[in-house]
mmCIF file of C-alpha atoms in Angstrom:
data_model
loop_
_atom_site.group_PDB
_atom_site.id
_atom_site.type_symbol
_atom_site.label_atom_id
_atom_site.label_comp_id
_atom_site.label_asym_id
_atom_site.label_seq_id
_atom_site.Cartn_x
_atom_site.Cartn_y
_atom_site.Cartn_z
ATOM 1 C CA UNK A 1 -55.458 136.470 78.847
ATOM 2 C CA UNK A 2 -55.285 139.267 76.116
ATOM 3 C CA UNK A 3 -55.001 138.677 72.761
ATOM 4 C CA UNK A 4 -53.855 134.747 72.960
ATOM 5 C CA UNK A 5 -58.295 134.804 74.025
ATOM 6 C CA UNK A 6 -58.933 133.161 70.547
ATOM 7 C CA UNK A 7 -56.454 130.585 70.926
ATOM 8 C CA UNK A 8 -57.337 129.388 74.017
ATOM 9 C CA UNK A 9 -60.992 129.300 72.846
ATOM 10 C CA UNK A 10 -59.820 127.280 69.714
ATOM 11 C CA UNK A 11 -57.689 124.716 72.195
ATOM 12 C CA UNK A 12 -60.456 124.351 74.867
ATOM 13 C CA UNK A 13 -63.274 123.882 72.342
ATOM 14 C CA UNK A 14 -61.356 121.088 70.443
ATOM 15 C CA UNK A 15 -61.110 119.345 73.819
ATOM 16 C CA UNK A 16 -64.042 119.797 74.993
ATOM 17 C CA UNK A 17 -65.564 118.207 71.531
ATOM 18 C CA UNK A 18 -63.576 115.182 72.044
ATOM 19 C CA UNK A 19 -64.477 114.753 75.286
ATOM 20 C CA UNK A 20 -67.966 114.890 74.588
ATOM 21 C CA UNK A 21 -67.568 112.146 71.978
ATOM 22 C CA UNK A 22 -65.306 109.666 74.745
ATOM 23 C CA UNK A 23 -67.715 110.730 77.586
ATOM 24 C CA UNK A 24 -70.473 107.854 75.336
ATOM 25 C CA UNK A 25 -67.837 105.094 76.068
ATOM 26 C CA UNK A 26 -65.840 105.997 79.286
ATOM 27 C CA UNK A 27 -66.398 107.422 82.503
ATOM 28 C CA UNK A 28 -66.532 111.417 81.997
ATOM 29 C CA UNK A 29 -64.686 112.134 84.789
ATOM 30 C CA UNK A 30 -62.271 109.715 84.037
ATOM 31 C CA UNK A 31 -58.272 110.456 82.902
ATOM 32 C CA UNK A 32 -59.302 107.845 80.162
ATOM 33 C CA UNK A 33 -61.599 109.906 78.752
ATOM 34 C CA UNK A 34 -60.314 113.461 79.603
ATOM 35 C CA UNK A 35 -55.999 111.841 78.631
ATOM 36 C CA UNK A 36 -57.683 110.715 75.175
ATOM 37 C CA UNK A 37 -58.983 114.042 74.641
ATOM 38 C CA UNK A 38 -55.713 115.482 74.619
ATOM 39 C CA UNK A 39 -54.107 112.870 72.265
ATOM 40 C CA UNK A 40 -56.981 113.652 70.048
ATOM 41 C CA UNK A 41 -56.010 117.025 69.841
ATOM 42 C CA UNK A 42 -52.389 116.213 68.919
ATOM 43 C CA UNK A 43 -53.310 114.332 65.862
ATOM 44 C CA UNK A 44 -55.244 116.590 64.460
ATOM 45 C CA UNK A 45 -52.777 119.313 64.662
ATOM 46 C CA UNK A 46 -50.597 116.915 63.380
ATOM 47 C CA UNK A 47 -52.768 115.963 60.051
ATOM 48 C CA UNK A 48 -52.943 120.044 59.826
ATOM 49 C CA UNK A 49 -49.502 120.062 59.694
ATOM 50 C CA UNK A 50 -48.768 117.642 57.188
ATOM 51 C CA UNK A 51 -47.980 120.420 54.708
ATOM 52 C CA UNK A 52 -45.395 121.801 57.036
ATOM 53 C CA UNK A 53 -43.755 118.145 57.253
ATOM 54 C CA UNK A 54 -43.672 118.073 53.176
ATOM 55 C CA UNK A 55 -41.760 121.159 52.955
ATOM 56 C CA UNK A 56 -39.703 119.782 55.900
ATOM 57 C CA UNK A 57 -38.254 116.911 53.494
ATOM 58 C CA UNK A 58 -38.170 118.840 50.923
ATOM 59 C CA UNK A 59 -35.975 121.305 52.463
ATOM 60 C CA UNK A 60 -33.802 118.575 53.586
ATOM 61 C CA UNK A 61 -33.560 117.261 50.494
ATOM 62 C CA UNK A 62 -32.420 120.285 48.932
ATOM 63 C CA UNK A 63 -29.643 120.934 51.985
ATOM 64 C CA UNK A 64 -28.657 116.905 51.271
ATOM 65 C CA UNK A 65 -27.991 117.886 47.333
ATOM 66 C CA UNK A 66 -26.238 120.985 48.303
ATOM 67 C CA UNK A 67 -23.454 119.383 50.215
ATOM 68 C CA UNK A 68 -21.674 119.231 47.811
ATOM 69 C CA UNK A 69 -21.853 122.661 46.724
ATOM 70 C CA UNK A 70 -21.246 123.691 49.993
ATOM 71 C CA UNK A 71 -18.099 121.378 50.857
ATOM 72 C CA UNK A 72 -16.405 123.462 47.912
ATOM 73 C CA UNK A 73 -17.197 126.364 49.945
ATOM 74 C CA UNK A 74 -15.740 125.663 53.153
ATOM 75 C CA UNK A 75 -12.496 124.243 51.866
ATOM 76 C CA UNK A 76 -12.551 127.168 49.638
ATOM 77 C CA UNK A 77 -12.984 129.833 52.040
ATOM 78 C CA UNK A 78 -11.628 127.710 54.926
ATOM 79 C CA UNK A 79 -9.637 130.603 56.587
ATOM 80 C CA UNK A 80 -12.406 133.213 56.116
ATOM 81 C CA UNK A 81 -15.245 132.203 58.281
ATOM 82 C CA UNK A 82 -17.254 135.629 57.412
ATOM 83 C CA UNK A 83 -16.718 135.377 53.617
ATOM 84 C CA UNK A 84 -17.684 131.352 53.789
ATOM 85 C CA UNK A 85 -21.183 132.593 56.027
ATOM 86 C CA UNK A 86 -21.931 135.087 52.772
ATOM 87 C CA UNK A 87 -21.457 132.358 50.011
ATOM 88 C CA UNK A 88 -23.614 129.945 52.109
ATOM 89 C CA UNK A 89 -26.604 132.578 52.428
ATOM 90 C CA UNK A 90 -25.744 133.519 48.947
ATOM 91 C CA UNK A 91 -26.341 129.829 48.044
ATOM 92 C CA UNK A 92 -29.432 129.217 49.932
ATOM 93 C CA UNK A 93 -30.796 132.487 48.328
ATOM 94 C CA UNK A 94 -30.214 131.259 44.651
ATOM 95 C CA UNK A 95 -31.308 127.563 45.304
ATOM 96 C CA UNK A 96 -34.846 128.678 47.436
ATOM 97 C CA UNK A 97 -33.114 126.672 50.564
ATOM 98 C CA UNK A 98 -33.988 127.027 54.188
ATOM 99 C CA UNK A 99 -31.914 125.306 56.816
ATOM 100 C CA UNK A 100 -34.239 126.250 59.453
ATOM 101 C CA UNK A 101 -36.959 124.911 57.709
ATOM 102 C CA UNK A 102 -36.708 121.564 59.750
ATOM 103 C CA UNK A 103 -37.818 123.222 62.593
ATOM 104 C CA UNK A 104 -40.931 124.449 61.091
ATOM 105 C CA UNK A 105 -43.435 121.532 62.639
ATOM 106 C CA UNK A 106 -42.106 122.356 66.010
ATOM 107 C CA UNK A 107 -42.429 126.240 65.733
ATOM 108 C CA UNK A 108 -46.236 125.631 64.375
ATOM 109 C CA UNK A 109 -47.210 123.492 67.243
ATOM 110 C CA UNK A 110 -46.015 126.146 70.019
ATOM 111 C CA UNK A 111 -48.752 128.362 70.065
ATOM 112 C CA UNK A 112 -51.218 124.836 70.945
ATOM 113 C CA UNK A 113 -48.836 123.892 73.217
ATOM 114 C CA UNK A 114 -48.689 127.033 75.326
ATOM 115 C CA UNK A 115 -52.344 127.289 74.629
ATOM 116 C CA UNK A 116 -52.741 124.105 76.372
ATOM 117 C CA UNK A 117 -50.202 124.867 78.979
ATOM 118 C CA UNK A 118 -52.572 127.731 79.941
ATOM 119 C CA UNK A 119 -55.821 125.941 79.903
ATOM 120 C CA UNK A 120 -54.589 123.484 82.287
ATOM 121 C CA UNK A 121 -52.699 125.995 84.585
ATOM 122 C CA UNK A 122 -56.463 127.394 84.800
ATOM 123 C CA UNK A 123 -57.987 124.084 85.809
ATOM 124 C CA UNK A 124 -55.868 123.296 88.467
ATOM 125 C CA UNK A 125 -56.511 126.848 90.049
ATOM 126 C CA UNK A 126 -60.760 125.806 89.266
ATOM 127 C CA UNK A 127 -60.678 128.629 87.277
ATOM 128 C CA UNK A 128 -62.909 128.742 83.924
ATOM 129 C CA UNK A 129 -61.012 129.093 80.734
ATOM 130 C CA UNK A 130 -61.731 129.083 77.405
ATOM 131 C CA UNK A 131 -65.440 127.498 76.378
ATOM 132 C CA UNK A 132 -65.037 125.154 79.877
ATOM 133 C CA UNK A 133 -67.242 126.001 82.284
ATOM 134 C CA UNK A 134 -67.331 125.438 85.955
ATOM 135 C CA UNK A 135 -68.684 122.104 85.504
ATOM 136 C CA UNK A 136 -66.033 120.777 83.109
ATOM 137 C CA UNK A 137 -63.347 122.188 84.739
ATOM 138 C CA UNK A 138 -64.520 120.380 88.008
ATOM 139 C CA UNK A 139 -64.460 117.314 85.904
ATOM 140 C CA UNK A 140 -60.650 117.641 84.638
ATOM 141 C CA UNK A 141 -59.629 118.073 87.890
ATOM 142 C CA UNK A 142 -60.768 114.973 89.247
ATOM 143 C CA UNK A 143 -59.206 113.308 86.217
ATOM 144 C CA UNK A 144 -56.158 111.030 86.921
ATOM 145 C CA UNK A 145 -53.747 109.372 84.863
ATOM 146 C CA UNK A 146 -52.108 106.219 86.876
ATOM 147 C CA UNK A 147 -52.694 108.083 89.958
ATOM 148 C CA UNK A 148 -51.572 111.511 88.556
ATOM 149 C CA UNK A 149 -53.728 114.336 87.896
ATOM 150 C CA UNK A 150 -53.499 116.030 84.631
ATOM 151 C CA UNK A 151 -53.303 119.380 85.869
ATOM 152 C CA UNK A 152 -50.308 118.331 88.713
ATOM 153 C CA UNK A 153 -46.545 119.212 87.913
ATOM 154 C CA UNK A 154 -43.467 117.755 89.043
ATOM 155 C CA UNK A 155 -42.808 120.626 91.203
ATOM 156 C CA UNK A 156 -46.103 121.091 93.028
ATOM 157 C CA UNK A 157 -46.149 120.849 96.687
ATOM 158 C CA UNK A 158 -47.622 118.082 98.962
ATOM 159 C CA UNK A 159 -50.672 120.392 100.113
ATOM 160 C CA UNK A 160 -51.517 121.388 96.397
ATOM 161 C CA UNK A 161 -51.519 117.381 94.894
ATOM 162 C CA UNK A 162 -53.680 116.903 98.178
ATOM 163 C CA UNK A 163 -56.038 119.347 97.023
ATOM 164 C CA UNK A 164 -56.367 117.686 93.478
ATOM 165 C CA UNK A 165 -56.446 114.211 95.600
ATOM 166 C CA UNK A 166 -52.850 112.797 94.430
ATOM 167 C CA UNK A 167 -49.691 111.597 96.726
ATOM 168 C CA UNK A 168 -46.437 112.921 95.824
ATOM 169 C CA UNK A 169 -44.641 110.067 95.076
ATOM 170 C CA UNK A 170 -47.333 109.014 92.661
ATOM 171 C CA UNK A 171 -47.366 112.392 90.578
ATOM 172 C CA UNK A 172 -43.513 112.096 90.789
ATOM 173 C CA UNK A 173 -42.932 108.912 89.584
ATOM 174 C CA UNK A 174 -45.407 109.293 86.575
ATOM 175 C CA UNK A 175 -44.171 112.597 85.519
ATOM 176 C CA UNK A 176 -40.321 111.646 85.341
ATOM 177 C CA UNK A 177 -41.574 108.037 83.543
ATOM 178 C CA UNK A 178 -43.303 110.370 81.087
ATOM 179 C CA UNK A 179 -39.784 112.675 80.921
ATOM 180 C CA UNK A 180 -37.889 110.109 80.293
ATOM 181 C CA UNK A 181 -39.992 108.791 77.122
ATOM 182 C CA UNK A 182 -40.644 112.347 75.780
ATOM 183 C CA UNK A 183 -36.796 112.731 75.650
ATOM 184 C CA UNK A 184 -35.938 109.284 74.499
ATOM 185 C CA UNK A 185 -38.598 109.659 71.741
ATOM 186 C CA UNK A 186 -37.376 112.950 70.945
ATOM 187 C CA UNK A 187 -33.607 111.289 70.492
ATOM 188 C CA UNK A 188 -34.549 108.617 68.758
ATOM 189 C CA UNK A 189 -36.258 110.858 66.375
ATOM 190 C CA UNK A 190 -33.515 113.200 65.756
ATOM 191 C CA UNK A 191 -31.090 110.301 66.090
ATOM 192 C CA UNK A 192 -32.734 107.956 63.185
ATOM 193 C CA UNK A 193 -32.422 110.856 60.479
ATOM 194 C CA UNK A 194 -28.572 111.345 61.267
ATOM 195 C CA UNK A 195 -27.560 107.858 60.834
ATOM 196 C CA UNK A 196 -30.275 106.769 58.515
ATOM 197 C CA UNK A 197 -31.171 109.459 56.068
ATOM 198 C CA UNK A 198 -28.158 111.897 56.088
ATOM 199 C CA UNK A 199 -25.330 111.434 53.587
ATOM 200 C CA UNK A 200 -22.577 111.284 56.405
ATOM 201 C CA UNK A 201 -19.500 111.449 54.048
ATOM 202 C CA UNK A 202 -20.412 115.111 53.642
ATOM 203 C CA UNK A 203 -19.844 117.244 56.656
ATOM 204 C CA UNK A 204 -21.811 120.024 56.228
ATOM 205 C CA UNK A 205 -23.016 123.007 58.927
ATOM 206 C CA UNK A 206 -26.295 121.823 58.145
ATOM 207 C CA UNK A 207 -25.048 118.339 59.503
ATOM 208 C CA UNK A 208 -23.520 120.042 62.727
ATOM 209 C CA UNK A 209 -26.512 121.629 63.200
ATOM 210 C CA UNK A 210 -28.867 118.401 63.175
ATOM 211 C CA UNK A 211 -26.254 116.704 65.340
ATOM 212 C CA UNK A 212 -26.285 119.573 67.781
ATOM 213 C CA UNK A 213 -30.348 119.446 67.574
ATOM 214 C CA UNK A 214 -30.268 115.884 68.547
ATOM 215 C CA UNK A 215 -28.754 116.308 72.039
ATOM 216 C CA UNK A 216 -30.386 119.540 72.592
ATOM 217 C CA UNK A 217 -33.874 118.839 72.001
ATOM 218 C CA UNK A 218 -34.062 115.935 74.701
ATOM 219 C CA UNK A 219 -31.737 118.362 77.458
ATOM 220 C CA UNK A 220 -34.405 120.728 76.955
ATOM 221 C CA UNK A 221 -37.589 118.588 77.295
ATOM 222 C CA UNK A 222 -36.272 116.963 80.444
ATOM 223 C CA UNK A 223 -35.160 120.581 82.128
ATOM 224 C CA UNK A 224 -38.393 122.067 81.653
ATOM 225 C CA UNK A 225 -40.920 118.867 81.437
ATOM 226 C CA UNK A 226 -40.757 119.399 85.115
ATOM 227 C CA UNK A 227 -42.666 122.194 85.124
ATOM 228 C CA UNK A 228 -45.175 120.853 82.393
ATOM 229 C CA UNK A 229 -48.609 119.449 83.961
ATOM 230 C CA UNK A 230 -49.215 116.249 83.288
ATOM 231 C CA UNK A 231 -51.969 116.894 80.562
ATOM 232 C CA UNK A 232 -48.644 118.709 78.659
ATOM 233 C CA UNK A 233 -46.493 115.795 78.683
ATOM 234 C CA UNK A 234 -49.504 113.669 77.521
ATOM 235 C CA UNK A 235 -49.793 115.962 74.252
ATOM 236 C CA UNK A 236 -45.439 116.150 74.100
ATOM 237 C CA UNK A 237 -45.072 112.542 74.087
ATOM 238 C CA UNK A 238 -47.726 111.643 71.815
ATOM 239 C CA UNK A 239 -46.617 114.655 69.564
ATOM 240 C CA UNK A 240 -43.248 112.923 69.754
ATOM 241 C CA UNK A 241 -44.357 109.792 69.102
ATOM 242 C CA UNK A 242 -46.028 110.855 65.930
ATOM 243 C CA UNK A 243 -43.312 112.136 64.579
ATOM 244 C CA UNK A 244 -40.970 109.205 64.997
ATOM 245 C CA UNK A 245 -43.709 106.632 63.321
ATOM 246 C CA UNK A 246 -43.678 109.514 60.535
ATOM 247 C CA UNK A 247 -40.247 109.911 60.220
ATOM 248 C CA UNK A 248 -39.480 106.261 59.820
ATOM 249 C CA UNK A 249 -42.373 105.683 57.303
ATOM 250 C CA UNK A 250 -40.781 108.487 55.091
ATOM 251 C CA UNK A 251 -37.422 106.799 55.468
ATOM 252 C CA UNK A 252 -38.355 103.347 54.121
ATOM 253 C CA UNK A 253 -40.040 104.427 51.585
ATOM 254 C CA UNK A 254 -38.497 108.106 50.079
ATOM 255 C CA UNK A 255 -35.263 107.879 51.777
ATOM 256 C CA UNK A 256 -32.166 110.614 50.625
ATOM 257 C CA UNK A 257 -30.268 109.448 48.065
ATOM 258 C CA UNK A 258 -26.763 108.619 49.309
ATOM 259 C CA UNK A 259 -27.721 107.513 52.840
ATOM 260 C CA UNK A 260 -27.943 103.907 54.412
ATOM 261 C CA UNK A 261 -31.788 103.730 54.223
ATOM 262 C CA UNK A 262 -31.318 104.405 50.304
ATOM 263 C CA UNK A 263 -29.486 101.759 50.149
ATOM 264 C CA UNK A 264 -30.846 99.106 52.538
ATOM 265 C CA UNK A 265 -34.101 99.896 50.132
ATOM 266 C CA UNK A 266 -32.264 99.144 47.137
ATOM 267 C CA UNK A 267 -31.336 96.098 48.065
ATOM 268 C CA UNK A 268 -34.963 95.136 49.292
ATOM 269 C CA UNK A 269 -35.873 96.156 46.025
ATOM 270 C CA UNK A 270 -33.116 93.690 44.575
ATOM 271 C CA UNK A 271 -34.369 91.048 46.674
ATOM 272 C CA UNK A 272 -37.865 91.403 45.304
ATOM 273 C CA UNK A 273 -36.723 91.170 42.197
ATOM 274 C CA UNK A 274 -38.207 94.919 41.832
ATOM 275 C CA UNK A 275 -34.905 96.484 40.495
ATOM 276 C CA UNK A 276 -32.427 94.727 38.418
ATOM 277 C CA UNK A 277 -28.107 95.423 38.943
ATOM 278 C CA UNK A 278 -26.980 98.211 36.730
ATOM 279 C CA UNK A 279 -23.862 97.257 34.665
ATOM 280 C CA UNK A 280 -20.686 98.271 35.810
ATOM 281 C CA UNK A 281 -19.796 101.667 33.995
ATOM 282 C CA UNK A 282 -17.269 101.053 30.854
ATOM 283 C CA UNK A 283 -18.113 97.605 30.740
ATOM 284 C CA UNK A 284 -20.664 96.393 28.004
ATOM 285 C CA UNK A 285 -22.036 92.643 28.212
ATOM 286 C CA UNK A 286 -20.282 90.293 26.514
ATOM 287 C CA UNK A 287 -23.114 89.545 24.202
ATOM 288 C CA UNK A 288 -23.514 92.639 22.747
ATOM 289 C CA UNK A 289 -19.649 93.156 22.197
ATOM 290 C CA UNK A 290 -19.098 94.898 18.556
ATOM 291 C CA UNK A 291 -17.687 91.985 15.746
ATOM 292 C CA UNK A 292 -14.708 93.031 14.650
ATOM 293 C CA UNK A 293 -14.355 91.991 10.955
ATOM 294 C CA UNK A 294 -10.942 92.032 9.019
ATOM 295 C CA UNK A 295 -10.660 93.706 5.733
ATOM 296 C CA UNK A 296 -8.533 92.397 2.822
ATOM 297 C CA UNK A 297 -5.199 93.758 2.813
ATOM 298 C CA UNK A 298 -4.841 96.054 -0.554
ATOM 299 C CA UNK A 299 -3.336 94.170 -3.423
ATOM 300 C CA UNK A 300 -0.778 95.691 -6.334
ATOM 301 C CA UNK A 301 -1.615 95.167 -9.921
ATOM 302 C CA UNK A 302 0.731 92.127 -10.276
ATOM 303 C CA UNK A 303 -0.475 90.317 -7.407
ATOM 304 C CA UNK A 304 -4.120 90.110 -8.538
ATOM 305 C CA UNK A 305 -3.212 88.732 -11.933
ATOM 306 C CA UNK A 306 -0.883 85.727 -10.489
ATOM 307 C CA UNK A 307 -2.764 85.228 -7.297
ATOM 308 C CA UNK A 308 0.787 85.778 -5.398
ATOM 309 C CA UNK A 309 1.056 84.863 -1.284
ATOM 310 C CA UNK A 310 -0.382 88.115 -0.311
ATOM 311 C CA UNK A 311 -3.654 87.773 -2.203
ATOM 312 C CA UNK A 312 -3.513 84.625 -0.224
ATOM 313 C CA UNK A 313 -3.236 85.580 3.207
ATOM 314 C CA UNK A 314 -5.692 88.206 2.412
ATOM 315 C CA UNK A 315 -8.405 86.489 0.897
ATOM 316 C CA UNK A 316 -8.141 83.881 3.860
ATOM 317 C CA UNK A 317 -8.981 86.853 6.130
ATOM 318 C CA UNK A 318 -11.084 88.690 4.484
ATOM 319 C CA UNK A 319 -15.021 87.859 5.180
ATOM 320 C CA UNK A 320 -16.390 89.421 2.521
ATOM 321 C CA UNK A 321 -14.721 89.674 -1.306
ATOM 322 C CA UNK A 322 -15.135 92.634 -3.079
ATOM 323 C CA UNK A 323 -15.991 92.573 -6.763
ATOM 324 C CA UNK A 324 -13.255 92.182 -8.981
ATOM 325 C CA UNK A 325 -10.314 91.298 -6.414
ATOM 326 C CA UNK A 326 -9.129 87.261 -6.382
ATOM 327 C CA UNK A 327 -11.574 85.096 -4.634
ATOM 328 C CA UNK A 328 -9.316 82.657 -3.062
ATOM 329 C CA UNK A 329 -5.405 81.532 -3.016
ATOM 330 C CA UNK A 330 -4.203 79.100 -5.744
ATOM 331 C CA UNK A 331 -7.254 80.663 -7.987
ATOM 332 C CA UNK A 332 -7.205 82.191 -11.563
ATOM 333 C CA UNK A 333 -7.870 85.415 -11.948
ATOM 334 C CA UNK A 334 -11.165 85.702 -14.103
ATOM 335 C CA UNK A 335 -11.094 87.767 -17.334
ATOM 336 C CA UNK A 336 -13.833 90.292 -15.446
ATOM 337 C CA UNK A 337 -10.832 90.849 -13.215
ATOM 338 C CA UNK A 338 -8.215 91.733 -15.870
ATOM 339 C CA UNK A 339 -11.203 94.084 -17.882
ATOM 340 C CA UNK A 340 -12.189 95.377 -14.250
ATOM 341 C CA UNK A 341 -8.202 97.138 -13.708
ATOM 342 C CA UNK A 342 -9.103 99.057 -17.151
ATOM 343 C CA UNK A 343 -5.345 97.805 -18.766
ATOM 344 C CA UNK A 344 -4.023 94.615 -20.754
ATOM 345 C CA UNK A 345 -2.080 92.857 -18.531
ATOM 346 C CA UNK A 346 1.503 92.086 -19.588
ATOM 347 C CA UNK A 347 3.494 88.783 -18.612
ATOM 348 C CA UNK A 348 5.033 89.091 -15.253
ATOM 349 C CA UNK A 349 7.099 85.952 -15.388
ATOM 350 C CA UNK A 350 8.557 83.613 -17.983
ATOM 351 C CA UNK A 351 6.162 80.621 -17.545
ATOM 352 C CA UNK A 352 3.709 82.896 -19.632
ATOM 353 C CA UNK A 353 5.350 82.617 -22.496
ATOM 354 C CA UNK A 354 4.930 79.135 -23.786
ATOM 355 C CA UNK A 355 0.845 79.486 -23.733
ATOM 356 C CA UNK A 356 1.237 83.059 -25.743
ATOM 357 C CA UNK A 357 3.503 81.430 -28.815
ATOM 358 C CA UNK A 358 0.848 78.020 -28.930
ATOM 359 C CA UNK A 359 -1.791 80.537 -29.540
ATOM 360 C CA UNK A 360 0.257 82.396 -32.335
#
């Protein structure tokens, strides 16, 4: 086994424990307890890898706010493909970004997965591996999922599923059900961030790549899942399964800004009265609209010591009087008004006249 020895220590032992633990409730022998072994195993590389899936969003997150950025560069350098690949690595450099860094849960699990892959190539040989001994592995052979052993393959002949005491047609039939959900899962996954928590009026590589991901991935697991034991597709579909209940729990609540789950939780938000309609921008409510006020129109000399029509029209728009001007039309003009211009006024008209020679 060489230097992978540690690994498939690590993978056996964890199974083993959990086994142990399900052997108190269900028959030891049994898939039930052996099949929930293995689903055991997945979740708790999966709560190990939590960390992974953080730095997954926020690597997507960072790719979704560069689109932008990136757009510019593509139309920019639309004709130069080689210059446009430099300002994108040039971009991810200066911003900390990883595009690959989406794949970084399924890279992590590989080495359990081939680990596993191993340990239960050895048990349907009978062959010790890992921490099992002859006893246990004698005990995971006989184990059976609806009629399907978890050691048996898709491809394994007639004589060999005799020998583990399975029919072909019941191996068969399990292991392409089980395909056909890994896959499905596996679209559905990759599907539900494209339309839901991408920004799709951006088309970015990053985009192409996701999109080419999500048709790729399932191709893949249904080529090859028919050369995965049983036990395997156990741990890829419950892996897969995982990671759709975490994806859309990360959606609903942290979605990407810009995409239809940001906005489908905006308006659940609205309709829990939790967030309130911004006003449009430009417009200000009508109740706090500025007063406009109207200032008196300036006034000569002559026309604030007669009270004339344009100290009229003024002083019926003005809403507020300044000392010393006329207070209203048809008024006098006080003496404090006369003293306030700093000159003796002089008659303007003849109908002054009379009153000065009565007081002479």
């Amino acid at each position: 086994m060489g230097i992978l020895n540690p690994l498939y220590d690590a993978v056996s032992w964890i199974i083993v424990q959990f086994h142990s633990l399900y052997s108190l409730v269900f028959d030891k022998d049994g898939g039930l307890a052996w099949g929930l072994s293995i689903v055991s195993l997945v979740v708790l590389i999966r709560i190990c890898l939590i960390p992974l899936f953080v730095k997954q969003i926020k690597s997507t997150r960072n790719m979704q706010a560069l689109q932008p950025k990136m757009k510019a560069i593509q139309e920019r350098y639309k004709n130069d493909r080689q210059r446009q690949s430099e300002e994108m690595m040039k971009l991810y450099k200066e911003t900390g970004t990883n595009p690959l860094s989406s794949c970084l849960p399924i890279l992590a699990q590989s080495p359990f997965f081939f680990s596993l892959y191993h340990v239960l190539s050895y048990i349907a040989q009978g062959k010790q591996v890992g921490v099992m001994g002859q006893d246990l592995v004698n005990s995971a052979q006989k184990a059976h999922i609806f009629g399907a052993p978890l050691a048996a393959k898709f491809t394994d002949s007639a004589a060999k599923l005799t020998e583990l005491g399975a029919s072909v047609t019941d191996v068969r039939v399990v292991t392409v059900i089980m395909i056909v959900l890994m896959s499905a899962s596996q679209f559905y996954t990759q599907r539900q961030l494209m339309t839901k928590n991408v920004d799709m009026t951006v088309k970015t590589p990053f985009m192409q790549q996701q999109k080419m991901l999500m048709y790729v991935f399932p191709i893949m697991f249904a080529v090859f899942g028919i050369n995965f034991p049983v036990g395997v597709l156990v741990y890829w579909l419950t892996t897969n399964v995982w990671t759709m209940g975490q994806q859309m729990f990360v959606i609903r609540r942290n979605p990407t800004p810009g995409s239809l789950a940001f906005k489908q939780r905006q308006e659940r938000l609205k309709a829990k009265g939790k967030l309130k309609d911004e006003p449009a921008a430009g417009k200000e409510p009508q109740d706090m609209a500025p007063v406009k006020r109207t200032q008196p129109k300036r006034q000569s000399k002559s026309q604030r010591q007669t009270g004339g029509p344009a100290a009229t029209s003024a002083g019926a728009g003005a809403t507020r009087t300044k000392p010393g001007s006329t207070a209203a039309a048809g008024t006098k003009a006080k003496p404090s008004s006369t003293a306030a211009a700093g000159t003796k006024a002089k008659p303007s008209s003849g109908a002054d006249k009379p009153n000065l020679s009565k007081k002479k």
